GROMACS .gro file of C-alpha atoms in nm:
model
  306
    1UNK     CA    1   0.011   0.000   0.019
    2UNK     CA    2   0.293   0.235   0.083
    3UNK     CA    3   0.376   0.246  -0.282
    4UNK     CA    4   0.028   0.301  -0.411
    5UNK     CA    5   0.018   0.594  -0.151
    6UNK     CA    6   0.336   0.747  -0.299
    7UNK     CA    7   0.243   0.713  -0.637
    8UNK     CA    8  -0.135   0.869  -0.600
    9UNK     CA    9  -0.141   1.219  -0.685
   10UNK     CA   10  -0.358   1.308  -0.455
   11UNK     CA   11  -0.512   1.138  -0.092
   12UNK     CA   12  -0.810   1.178   0.131
   13UNK     CA   13  -0.783   1.135   0.490
   14UNK     CA   14  -1.051   1.040   0.723
   15UNK     CA   15  -1.002   1.046   1.097
   16UNK     CA   16  -1.221   0.999   1.398
   17UNK     CA   17  -1.179   0.987   1.803
   18UNK     CA   18  -1.235   0.720   2.037
   19UNK     CA   19  -1.178   0.628   2.373
   20UNK     CA   20  -1.176   0.289   2.462
   21UNK     CA   21  -1.276   0.108   2.832
   22UNK     CA   22  -0.987   0.172   2.981
   23UNK     CA   23  -1.052   0.573   2.907
   24UNK     CA   24  -0.775   0.585   2.675
   25UNK     CA   25  -0.788   0.815   2.370
   26UNK     CA   26  -0.720   0.685   2.016
   27UNK     CA   27  -0.735   0.849   1.694
   28UNK     CA   28  -0.829   0.621   1.369
   29UNK     CA   29  -0.696   0.712   1.035
   30UNK     CA   30  -0.821   0.590   0.686
   31UNK     CA   31  -0.723   0.703   0.350
   32UNK     CA   32  -0.841   0.701  -0.003
   33UNK     CA   33  -0.588   0.714  -0.283
   34UNK     CA   34  -0.541   0.628  -0.614
   35UNK     CA   35  -0.450   0.305  -0.770
   36UNK     CA   36  -0.252   0.344  -1.060
   37UNK     CA   37  -0.205  -0.016  -1.173
   38UNK     CA   38  -0.569  -0.077  -1.118
   39UNK     CA   39  -0.701   0.283  -1.202
   40UNK     CA   40  -0.925   0.265  -0.928
   41UNK     CA   41  -0.986   0.499  -0.605
   42UNK     CA   42  -0.904   0.269  -0.285
   43UNK     CA   43  -1.019   0.309   0.070
   44UNK     CA   44  -0.759   0.137   0.323
   45UNK     CA   45  -0.725   0.190   0.708
   46UNK     CA   46  -0.408   0.316   0.783
   47UNK     CA   47  -0.342   0.340   1.155
   48UNK     CA   48  -0.484   0.348   1.517
   49UNK     CA   49  -0.294   0.580   1.744
   50UNK     CA   50  -0.306   0.714   2.102
   51UNK     CA   51  -0.328   1.067   2.171
   52UNK     CA   52  -0.252   1.250   2.499
   53UNK     CA   53  -0.545   1.462   2.505
   54UNK     CA   54  -0.882   1.544   2.273
   55UNK     CA   55  -0.741   1.929   2.202
   56UNK     CA   56  -0.705   2.007   1.817
   57UNK     CA   57  -0.311   2.045   1.867
   58UNK     CA   58  -0.288   1.686   2.021
   59UNK     CA   59  -0.489   1.525   1.745
   60UNK     CA   60  -0.298   1.733   1.448
   61UNK     CA   61   0.006   1.609   1.635
   62UNK     CA   62  -0.102   1.258   1.609
   63UNK     CA   63  -0.200   1.304   1.257
   64UNK     CA   64   0.098   1.449   1.115
   65UNK     CA   65   0.294   1.121   1.320
   66UNK     CA   66   0.078   0.872   1.105
   67UNK     CA   67   0.115   1.076   0.810
   68UNK     CA   68   0.467   1.058   0.837
   69UNK     CA   69   0.477   0.703   0.932
   70UNK     CA   70   0.346   0.627   0.569
   71UNK     CA   71   0.554   0.948   0.388
   72UNK     CA   72   0.243   1.125   0.335
   73UNK     CA   73   0.289   1.499   0.313
   74UNK     CA   74   0.022   1.721   0.444
   75UNK     CA   75   0.055   1.933   0.135
   76UNK     CA   76  -0.080   1.628  -0.052
   77UNK     CA   77  -0.416   1.600   0.128
   78UNK     CA   78  -0.714   1.703  -0.061
   79UNK     CA   79  -1.021   1.611   0.184
   80UNK     CA   80  -1.036   1.573   0.561
   81UNK     CA   81  -1.331   1.345   0.645
   82UNK     CA   82  -1.455   1.472   1.017
   83UNK     CA   83  -1.728   1.463   1.250
   84UNK     CA   84  -1.885   1.805   1.315
   85UNK     CA   85  -1.762   1.892   1.691
   86UNK     CA   86  -1.592   2.206   1.690
   87UNK     CA   87  -1.244   2.062   1.785
   88UNK     CA   88  -1.225   1.859   1.451
   89UNK     CA   89  -1.421   2.100   1.255
   90UNK     CA   90  -1.333   2.456   1.322
   91UNK     CA   91  -1.149   2.647   1.041
   92UNK     CA   92  -1.025   2.850   1.284
   93UNK     CA   93  -0.863   2.648   1.593
   94UNK     CA   94  -0.993   2.307   1.497
   95UNK     CA   95  -0.806   2.024   1.350
   96UNK     CA   96  -0.915   2.139   1.035
   97UNK     CA   97  -0.798   2.483   1.082
   98UNK     CA   98  -0.444   2.388   1.197
   99UNK     CA   99  -0.364   2.152   0.909
  100UNK     CA  100  -0.532   2.432   0.648
  101UNK     CA  101  -0.249   2.652   0.788
  102UNK     CA  102  -0.021   2.402   0.629
  103UNK     CA  103  -0.240   2.307   0.332
  104UNK     CA  104  -0.480   2.599   0.223
  105UNK     CA  105  -0.624   2.342  -0.030
  106UNK     CA  106  -0.776   2.117   0.188
  107UNK     CA  107  -1.121   2.083   0.221
  108UNK     CA  108  -1.301   1.961   0.521
  109UNK     CA  109  -1.622   1.686   0.463
  110UNK     CA  110  -1.832   1.661   0.787
  111UNK     CA  111  -1.896   1.267   0.777
  112UNK     CA  112  -2.256   1.227   0.590
  113UNK     CA  113  -2.360   0.942   0.815
  114UNK     CA  114  -2.275   1.150   1.109
  115UNK     CA  115  -2.490   1.440   0.974
  116UNK     CA  116  -2.773   1.196   0.923
  117UNK     CA  117  -2.770   1.107   1.289
  118UNK     CA  118  -2.756   1.457   1.405
  119UNK     CA  119  -3.066   1.534   1.179
  120UNK     CA  120  -3.300   1.261   1.303
  121UNK     CA  121  -3.190   1.286   1.649
  122UNK     CA  122  -3.264   1.674   1.617
  123UNK     CA  123  -3.605   1.591   1.463
  124UNK     CA  124  -3.699   1.378   1.751
  125UNK     CA  125  -3.535   1.573   2.025
  126UNK     CA  126  -3.882   1.785   2.105
  127UNK     CA  127  -4.105   1.483   2.076
  128UNK     CA  128  -4.180   1.388   2.403
  129UNK     CA  129  -4.354   1.046   2.322
  130UNK     CA  130  -4.066   0.941   2.116
  131UNK     CA  131  -3.808   1.031   2.404
  132UNK     CA  132  -4.039   0.846   2.648
  133UNK     CA  133  -4.014   0.552   2.423
  134UNK     CA  134  -3.610   0.539   2.364
  135UNK     CA  135  -3.596   0.546   2.760
  136UNK     CA  136  -3.842   0.218   2.742
  137UNK     CA  137  -3.626   0.060   2.474
  138UNK     CA  138  -3.291   0.150   2.701
  139UNK     CA  139  -3.467  -0.004   2.994
  140UNK     CA  140  -3.563  -0.328   2.819
  141UNK     CA  141  -3.242  -0.370   2.738
  142UNK     CA  142  -3.061  -0.329   3.056
  143UNK     CA  143  -3.363  -0.526   3.258
  144UNK     CA  144  -3.317  -0.843   3.020
  145UNK     CA  145  -2.971  -0.855   2.939
  146UNK     CA  146  -2.817  -0.755   3.294
  147UNK     CA  147  -2.956  -1.063   3.451
  148UNK     CA  148  -2.862  -1.382   3.307
  149UNK     CA  149  -3.144  -1.596   3.459
  150UNK     CA  150  -3.405  -1.315   3.342
  151UNK     CA  151  -3.254  -1.344   3.029
  152UNK     CA  152  -3.229  -1.733   3.022
  153UNK     CA  153  -3.590  -1.718   3.138
  154UNK     CA  154  -3.664  -1.485   2.813
  155UNK     CA  155  -3.520  -1.738   2.571
  156UNK     CA  156  -3.695  -2.017   2.708
  157UNK     CA  157  -4.012  -1.850   2.658
  158UNK     CA  158  -3.912  -1.727   2.285
  159UNK     CA  159  -3.816  -2.113   2.226
  160UNK     CA  160  -4.171  -2.231   2.357
  161UNK     CA  161  -4.355  -1.969   2.126
  162UNK     CA  162  -4.153  -2.001   1.805
  163UNK     CA  163  -4.234  -2.368   1.819
  164UNK     CA  164  -4.605  -2.309   1.886
  165UNK     CA  165  -4.610  -2.014   1.641
  166UNK     CA  166  -4.433  -2.272   1.368
  167UNK     CA  167  -4.678  -2.541   1.426
  168UNK     CA  168  -4.957  -2.307   1.383
  169UNK     CA  169  -4.813  -2.112   1.083
  170UNK     CA  170  -5.058  -1.951   0.861
  171UNK     CA  171  -5.105  -1.972   0.527
  172UNK     CA  172  -4.857  -1.796   0.289
  173UNK     CA  173  -4.928  -1.435   0.215
  174UNK     CA  174  -5.083  -1.339   0.567
  175UNK     CA  175  -4.830  -1.083   0.689
  176UNK     CA  176  -5.017  -1.002   1.010
  177UNK     CA  177  -4.893  -1.297   1.197
  178UNK     CA  178  -4.555  -1.237   1.324
  179UNK     CA  179  -4.272  -1.494   1.158
  180UNK     CA  180  -4.175  -1.793   1.372
  181UNK     CA  181  -3.802  -1.716   1.393
  182UNK     CA  182  -3.574  -1.756   1.683
  183UNK     CA  183  -3.559  -1.435   1.914
  184UNK     CA  184  -3.367  -1.122   1.838
  185UNK     CA  185  -3.084  -0.970   2.099
  186UNK     CA  186  -3.193  -0.667   2.239
  187UNK     CA  187  -3.007  -0.369   2.131
  188UNK     CA  188  -2.834  -0.110   2.354
  189UNK     CA  189  -2.940   0.255   2.199
  190UNK     CA  190  -2.605   0.468   2.187
  191UNK     CA  191  -2.665   0.842   2.236
  192UNK     CA  192  -2.380   0.918   1.971
  193UNK     CA  193  -2.560   0.671   1.700
  194UNK     CA  194  -2.893   0.786   1.745
  195UNK     CA  195  -3.022   0.566   1.481
  196UNK     CA  196  -2.895   0.269   1.679
  197UNK     CA  197  -3.244   0.310   1.786
  198UNK     CA  198  -3.365   0.110   1.443
  199UNK     CA  199  -3.195  -0.207   1.542
  200UNK     CA  200  -3.362  -0.183   1.928
  201UNK     CA  201  -3.701  -0.112   1.789
  202UNK     CA  202  -3.690  -0.420   1.550
  203UNK     CA  203  -3.570  -0.643   1.842
  204UNK     CA  204  -3.868  -0.533   2.047
  205UNK     CA  205  -4.134  -0.576   1.768
  206UNK     CA  206  -3.984  -0.931   1.692
  207UNK     CA  207  -3.981  -1.022   2.077
  208UNK     CA  208  -4.291  -0.865   2.165
  209UNK     CA  209  -4.499  -1.185   2.250
  210UNK     CA  210  -4.236  -1.364   2.483
  211UNK     CA  211  -4.146  -1.020   2.631
  212UNK     CA  212  -4.457  -0.930   2.729
  213UNK     CA  213  -4.540  -1.298   2.903
  214UNK     CA  214  -4.196  -1.247   3.112
  215UNK     CA  215  -4.282  -0.891   3.219
  216UNK     CA  216  -4.685  -1.042   3.300
  217UNK     CA  217  -4.518  -1.306   3.512
  218UNK     CA  218  -4.241  -1.082   3.678
  219UNK     CA  219  -4.523  -0.836   3.730
  220UNK     CA  220  -4.733  -1.050   3.930
  221UNK     CA  221  -4.459  -1.080   4.162
  222UNK     CA  222  -4.421  -0.721   4.212
  223UNK     CA  223  -4.116  -0.671   4.060
  224UNK     CA  224  -4.128  -0.296   3.971
  225UNK     CA  225  -3.913  -0.223   3.682
  226UNK     CA  226  -4.136  -0.492   3.496
  227UNK     CA  227  -4.454  -0.350   3.619
  228UNK     CA  228  -4.322   0.003   3.475
  229UNK     CA  229  -4.280  -0.198   3.131
  230UNK     CA  230  -4.564  -0.378   3.118
  231UNK     CA  231  -4.786  -0.067   3.160
  232UNK     CA  232  -4.589   0.072   2.883
  233UNK     CA  233  -4.599  -0.196   2.647
  234UNK     CA  234  -4.966  -0.255   2.696
  235UNK     CA  235  -5.034   0.077   2.586
  236UNK     CA  236  -5.193   0.120   2.229
  237UNK     CA  237  -4.995   0.440   2.214
  238UNK     CA  238  -4.641   0.315   2.278
  239UNK     CA  239  -4.683   0.012   2.083
  240UNK     CA  240  -4.856   0.209   1.789
  241UNK     CA  241  -4.549   0.441   1.802
  242UNK     CA  242  -4.299   0.152   1.834
  243UNK     CA  243  -4.402   0.025   1.497
  244UNK     CA  244  -4.417   0.372   1.329
  245UNK     CA  245  -4.072   0.440   1.461
  246UNK     CA  246  -3.970   0.103   1.326
  247UNK     CA  247  -4.116   0.196   0.934
  248UNK     CA  248  -3.950   0.547   0.992
  249UNK     CA  249  -3.610   0.447   1.116
  250UNK     CA  250  -3.611   0.129   0.905
  251UNK     CA  251  -3.598   0.363   0.603
  252UNK     CA  252  -3.350   0.629   0.759
  253UNK     CA  253  -3.099   0.308   0.827
  254UNK     CA  254  -3.143   0.166   0.490
  255UNK     CA  255  -3.030   0.516   0.373
  256UNK     CA  256  -2.758   0.500   0.624
  257UNK     CA  257  -2.605   0.184   0.519
  258UNK     CA  258  -2.594   0.307   0.158
  259UNK     CA  259  -2.363   0.609   0.300
  260UNK     CA  260  -2.152   0.328   0.446
  261UNK     CA  261  -2.077   0.152   0.106
  262UNK     CA  262  -1.700   0.168   0.042
  263UNK     CA  263  -1.734   0.333  -0.285
  264UNK     CA  264  -2.031   0.546  -0.260
  265UNK     CA  265  -2.097   0.776  -0.591
  266UNK     CA  266  -2.275   1.057  -0.653
  267UNK     CA  267  -2.502   0.911  -0.910
  268UNK     CA  268  -2.577   0.637  -0.671
  269UNK     CA  269  -2.687   0.906  -0.395
  270UNK     CA  270  -2.873   1.089  -0.678
  271UNK     CA  271  -3.127   0.806  -0.732
  272UNK     CA  272  -3.154   0.687  -0.376
  273UNK     CA  273  -3.217   1.045  -0.203
  274UNK     CA  274  -3.589   1.070  -0.377
  275UNK     CA  275  -3.663   0.728  -0.306
  276UNK     CA  276  -3.602   0.778   0.066
  277UNK     CA  277  -3.816   1.103   0.090
  278UNK     CA  278  -4.088   0.950  -0.130
  279UNK     CA  279  -4.081   0.671   0.111
  280UNK     CA  280  -4.120   0.884   0.427
  281UNK     CA  281  -4.384   1.098   0.248
  282UNK     CA  282  -4.585   0.760   0.159
  283UNK     CA  283  -4.604   0.683   0.535
  284UNK     CA  284  -4.852   1.015   0.585
  285UNK     CA  285  -5.091   0.852   0.380
  286UNK     CA  286  -4.994   0.479   0.429
  287UNK     CA  287  -4.874   0.270   0.691
  288UNK     CA  288  -4.522   0.124   0.657
  289UNK     CA  289  -4.461  -0.261   0.717
  290UNK     CA  290  -4.466  -0.246   1.100
  291UNK     CA  291  -4.730  -0.036   1.134
  292UNK     CA  292  -4.966  -0.213   0.898
  293UNK     CA  293  -4.870  -0.566   1.070
  294UNK     CA  294  -4.969  -0.391   1.405
  295UNK     CA  295  -5.299  -0.265   1.296
  296UNK     CA  296  -5.382  -0.583   1.091
  297UNK     CA  297  -5.340  -0.769   1.440
  298UNK     CA  298  -5.564  -0.466   1.577
  299UNK     CA  299  -5.829  -0.565   1.357
  300UNK     CA  300  -5.851  -0.942   1.362
  301UNK     CA  301  -5.852  -0.899   1.755
  302UNK     CA  302  -5.495  -1.001   1.832
  303UNK     CA  303  -5.426  -0.714   2.031
  304UNK     CA  304  -5.643  -0.775   2.331
  305UNK     CA  305  -5.332  -0.651   2.566
  306UNK     CA  306  -5.363  -0.260   2.414
   0.00000   0.00000   0.00000
């Protein structure tokens, strides 16, 4: 790769700061370059380096050290992929600004996926019921996953119900009955990745039956957290919102995955973005897959818990 980096006329650099479990800070770096042999643009992981602090000068020092290890001069960089934090994006004293002092032609690019996460997070911030649902999802994850006994009990219930559903499987084409698959792991929601709520929602929808039975049994024994969760998950409002959010965030997560393609092109985005917008607009008039499944169960009388 070193020869390709040296022969490439231009190089794009992507950097991101992270902290491991021991609270040690790191900076991760990836590069995009032109492979002259194959006449292709390639993306490669460069290095993960420890940084002394999360300040802009410390990050710039670490970045320049990484570039030096691969004989990449700063003036060869044409693009810098970063998140939107001021320590990174400020053109005055941020990482971008400090590097631009040595290379005024360097262009800073705020990670499109990070911007998507921020946009969805900001859109949901002032919606009280969505915030409540987010708390419910986090509580479910902690309540079930933090107790080995409770988790095993849930798995046993899921296995039994899965076998029953399999024996009583409906005819093909009936989409109002949940598939008889094994349980999905409950997912944790990360504040810095708001769209992680999509996988959390999907898991609760899929696991709804065994989860509700587990909560009912524990609530009967006056377990306080189970009692609170049972009240929320027996509410029409929150279960309907759960399914609606599953449709909305499902569409958004699909776009998020497209943004993560290794070699995404503008032509691909030009066709996918209108589809995404149209999908969301259609949900105003026509329920999505999850909400349609929920409403179908209600019409068939399968929603006695709500």
